[in-house]
Amino acid sequence: VYFRTSGSTGEPKWIGLSRRALLASAEAVNRHLGVGSSDVWALALPHNSRLQLNIHLEQLPVPEDASELIAAAIHNHYAYKVGLVRGELGRLLRLGRISLVVGLGFVVACLLLAELLTSVIPGPASRIARESLTIIGWVAMWRPIQIFLYDWWPLSDRIRTFDTLRFARVKVLSE
């Protein structure tokens, strides 16, 4: 694989890494960062990135349409990944809607029961029961709130990242 340097110390240069050296470097970085196989490296890229993937083949003969075939395979793979994550996002939002309906029903039931208890049982016991039921009712809303405020962000980021990768330019190079 060949990389072009930034040219920060002079003229930009092309440097080559063997497959073994590239894998060893990637594994060392992953260990250092605590990155696992389920993590996606491209999530760290800005969403408006324009990527170009250069695939360098040293020994194999490269057919003329190799760039087109490999580009189509890569684009189809990431289109498939976009569909998978969109499905996952849809399931999460459906769970959020169901949790919201159940949570609201439970909050209403707890608040009505709390009002009933305060009218039937006088004194501090009724206030304790009322406050307890109010807290329990609102705790039931935790999951839908978590889904709608926080849990969908990472999935949305993955969709945008996979879309960026889906439209990356792909070139197959040979010596």
Short mmCIF file of C-alpha atoms in Angstrom, two decimals:
data_model
loop_
_atom_site.label_atom_id
_atom_site.label_comp_id
_atom_site.label_asym_id
_atom_site.label_seq_id
_atom_site.Cartn_x
_atom_site.Cartn_y
_atom_site.Cartn_z
CA VAL A 1 0.00 0.00 0.00
CA TYR A 2 1.32 3.42 -0.88
CA PHE A 3 0.61 6.61 1.08
CA ARG A 4 1.38 10.16 0.14
CA THR A 5 3.02 12.20 2.88
CA SER A 6 1.73 15.66 3.74
CA GLY A 7 4.92 17.38 2.69
CA SER A 8 5.27 19.15 6.03
CA THR A 9 9.08 18.92 5.85
CA GLY A 10 9.42 19.58 2.13
CA GLU A 11 8.09 18.01 -1.04
CA PRO A 12 5.28 15.43 -0.52
CA LYS A 13 6.53 11.88 -1.13
CA TRP A 14 5.00 8.48 -1.71
CA ILE A 15 5.91 5.81 0.82
CA GLY A 16 5.14 2.12 0.56
CA LEU A 17 4.20 -0.32 3.31
CA SER A 18 4.01 -4.07 2.96
CA ARG A 19 0.80 -5.80 3.95
CA ARG A 20 2.53 -7.29 7.00
CA ALA A 21 3.89 -3.89 8.12
CA LEU A 22 0.51 -2.22 7.60
CA LEU A 23 -1.32 -4.90 9.62
CA ALA A 24 1.27 -4.79 12.41
CA SER A 25 0.96 -1.01 12.59
CA ALA A 26 -2.84 -1.14 12.61
CA GLU A 27 -2.86 -3.80 15.34
CA ALA A 28 -0.47 -1.75 17.49
CA VAL A 29 -2.61 1.37 17.12
CA ASN A 30 -5.77 -0.61 17.88
CA ARG A 31 -4.20 -2.08 21.03
CA HIS A 32 -3.05 1.36 22.13
CA LEU A 33 -6.49 2.92 21.55
CA GLY A 34 -8.44 -0.09 22.84
CA VAL A 35 -10.21 -0.49 19.50
CA GLY A 36 -11.91 -3.83 18.86
CA SER A 37 -13.01 -5.61 15.70
CA SER A 38 -16.53 -4.18 16.00
CA ASP A 39 -15.28 -0.59 15.87
CA VAL A 40 -15.37 1.34 12.61
CA TRP A 41 -12.26 3.40 11.83
CA ALA A 42 -14.08 5.75 9.49
CA LEU A 43 -16.38 7.01 12.25
CA ALA A 44 -13.54 9.34 13.27
CA LEU A 45 -13.59 11.08 9.90
CA PRO A 46 -15.57 14.28 9.37
CA HIS A 47 -18.94 13.53 7.77
CA ASN A 48 -18.19 15.70 4.76
CA SER A 49 -14.98 13.79 3.94
CA ARG A 50 -14.30 12.93 0.33
CA LEU A 51 -12.46 9.66 0.36
CA GLN A 52 -10.38 7.97 -2.27
CA LEU A 53 -9.32 4.39 -1.75
CA ASN A 54 -6.20 3.40 -3.69
CA ILE A 55 -5.61 -0.33 -3.94
CA HIS A 56 -2.11 -1.18 -5.09
CA LEU A 57 -1.46 -4.61 -6.59
CA GLU A 58 2.19 -5.49 -6.98
CA GLN A 59 2.20 -8.96 -8.48
CA LEU A 60 -1.22 -9.74 -9.87
CA PRO A 61 -2.13 -8.71 -13.40
CA VAL A 62 -4.83 -6.05 -13.20
CA PRO A 63 -7.66 -6.33 -15.72
CA GLU A 64 -8.78 -3.07 -17.28
CA ASP A 65 -12.14 -3.13 -15.52
CA ALA A 66 -10.69 -4.01 -12.08
CA SER A 67 -11.22 -0.50 -10.74
CA GLU A 68 -14.87 -0.56 -11.79
CA LEU A 69 -15.49 -4.05 -10.36
CA ILE A 70 -13.79 -3.33 -7.04
CA ALA A 71 -15.45 0.09 -6.76
CA ALA A 72 -18.86 -1.48 -7.38
CA ALA A 73 -18.17 -4.17 -4.76
CA ILE A 74 -17.09 -1.60 -2.16
CA HIS A 75 -20.02 0.71 -2.93
CA ASN A 76 -22.50 -2.19 -2.75
CA HIS A 77 -21.01 -3.39 0.54
CA TYR A 78 -21.45 0.01 2.18
CA ALA A 79 -24.92 0.45 0.67
CA TYR A 80 -25.79 -2.87 2.33
CA LYS A 81 -24.30 -1.64 5.62
CA VAL A 82 -26.38 1.57 5.38
CA GLY A 83 -29.50 -0.57 4.98
CA LEU A 84 -28.59 -2.70 7.98
CA VAL A 85 -27.98 0.28 10.24
CA ARG A 86 -31.14 2.04 9.02
CA GLY A 87 -33.05 -1.11 9.95
CA GLU A 88 -31.39 -1.11 13.38
CA LEU A 89 -32.30 2.57 13.82
CA GLY A 90 -35.90 1.85 12.82
CA ARG A 91 -36.12 -0.98 15.37
CA LEU A 92 -34.64 1.26 18.07
CA LEU A 93 -37.12 4.07 17.34
CA ARG A 94 -40.00 1.55 17.33
CA LEU A 95 -38.85 0.30 20.73
CA GLY A 96 -38.72 3.93 21.87
CA ARG A 97 -42.31 4.55 20.75
CA ILE A 98 -43.56 1.37 22.47
CA SER A 99 -41.59 2.24 25.63
CA LEU A 100 -43.03 5.75 25.54
CA VAL A 101 -46.63 4.49 25.37
CA VAL A 102 -46.03 1.95 28.16
CA GLY A 103 -44.16 4.53 30.27
CA LEU A 104 -46.86 7.18 29.87
CA GLY A 105 -49.54 4.67 30.81
CA PHE A 106 -47.56 3.66 33.88
CA VAL A 107 -46.95 7.31 34.92
CA VAL A 108 -50.67 8.07 34.62
CA ALA A 109 -51.55 4.95 36.66
CA CYS A 110 -49.00 5.84 39.37
CA LEU A 111 -50.18 9.46 39.60
CA LEU A 112 -53.85 8.42 39.79
CA LEU A 113 -53.05 5.82 42.46
CA ALA A 114 -51.05 8.44 44.39
CA GLU A 115 -54.01 10.82 44.35
CA LEU A 116 -56.34 8.02 45.45
CA LEU A 117 -54.04 7.09 48.34
CA THR A 118 -53.82 10.69 49.59
CA SER A 119 -57.60 10.93 49.68
CA VAL A 120 -58.04 7.56 51.48
CA ILE A 121 -55.05 7.48 53.87
CA PRO A 122 -54.42 10.64 55.92
CA GLY A 123 -51.10 11.74 57.37
CA PRO A 124 -47.43 11.35 56.49
CA ALA A 125 -47.83 7.76 55.20
CA SER A 126 -49.97 9.01 52.33
CA ARG A 127 -47.40 11.70 51.41
CA ILE A 128 -44.62 9.08 51.42
CA ALA A 129 -46.71 6.74 49.26
CA ARG A 130 -47.60 9.61 46.89
CA GLU A 131 -43.98 10.72 46.46
CA SER A 132 -42.84 7.10 46.00
CA LEU A 133 -45.45 6.43 43.31
CA THR A 134 -44.59 9.71 41.56
CA ILE A 135 -40.88 8.84 41.47
CA ILE A 136 -41.52 5.24 40.35
CA GLY A 137 -43.84 6.51 37.59
CA TRP A 138 -41.28 8.93 36.20
CA VAL A 139 -38.46 6.37 36.44
CA ALA A 140 -40.52 4.24 34.05
CA MET A 141 -39.97 7.01 31.46
CA TRP A 142 -36.17 6.60 31.63
CA ARG A 143 -35.82 4.19 28.71
CA PRO A 144 -37.86 6.12 26.10
CA ILE A 145 -36.11 9.32 27.12
CA GLN A 146 -32.72 7.63 26.75
CA ILE A 147 -33.63 6.27 23.30
CA PHE A 148 -34.98 9.55 21.94
CA LEU A 149 -32.27 11.76 23.43
CA TYR A 150 -29.11 9.66 23.14
CA ASP A 151 -29.24 6.13 21.71
CA TRP A 152 -30.03 7.10 18.10
CA TRP A 153 -26.95 9.35 17.63
CA PRO A 154 -24.35 6.61 17.12
CA LEU A 155 -26.58 4.85 14.57
CA SER A 156 -27.12 8.08 12.67
CA ASP A 157 -23.34 8.67 12.66
CA ARG A 158 -22.76 5.16 11.26
CA ILE A 159 -25.29 5.77 8.49
CA ARG A 160 -23.51 8.99 7.46
CA THR A 161 -20.09 7.31 7.65
CA PHE A 162 -21.18 4.33 5.57
CA ASP A 163 -22.74 6.73 3.06
CA THR A 164 -19.40 8.53 2.84
CA LEU A 165 -17.61 5.21 2.27
CA ARG A 166 -20.30 4.14 -0.19
CA PHE A 167 -19.39 7.04 -2.47
CA ALA A 168 -15.59 6.87 -2.03
CA ARG A 169 -13.58 6.94 -5.22
CA VAL A 170 -11.74 3.67 -5.77
CA LYS A 171 -8.63 3.22 -7.88
CA VAL A 172 -6.73 -0.01 -8.49
CA LEU A 173 -3.07 0.62 -9.25
CA SER A 174 -0.34 -1.72 -10.43
CA GLU A 175 3.35 -1.36 -11.09
#
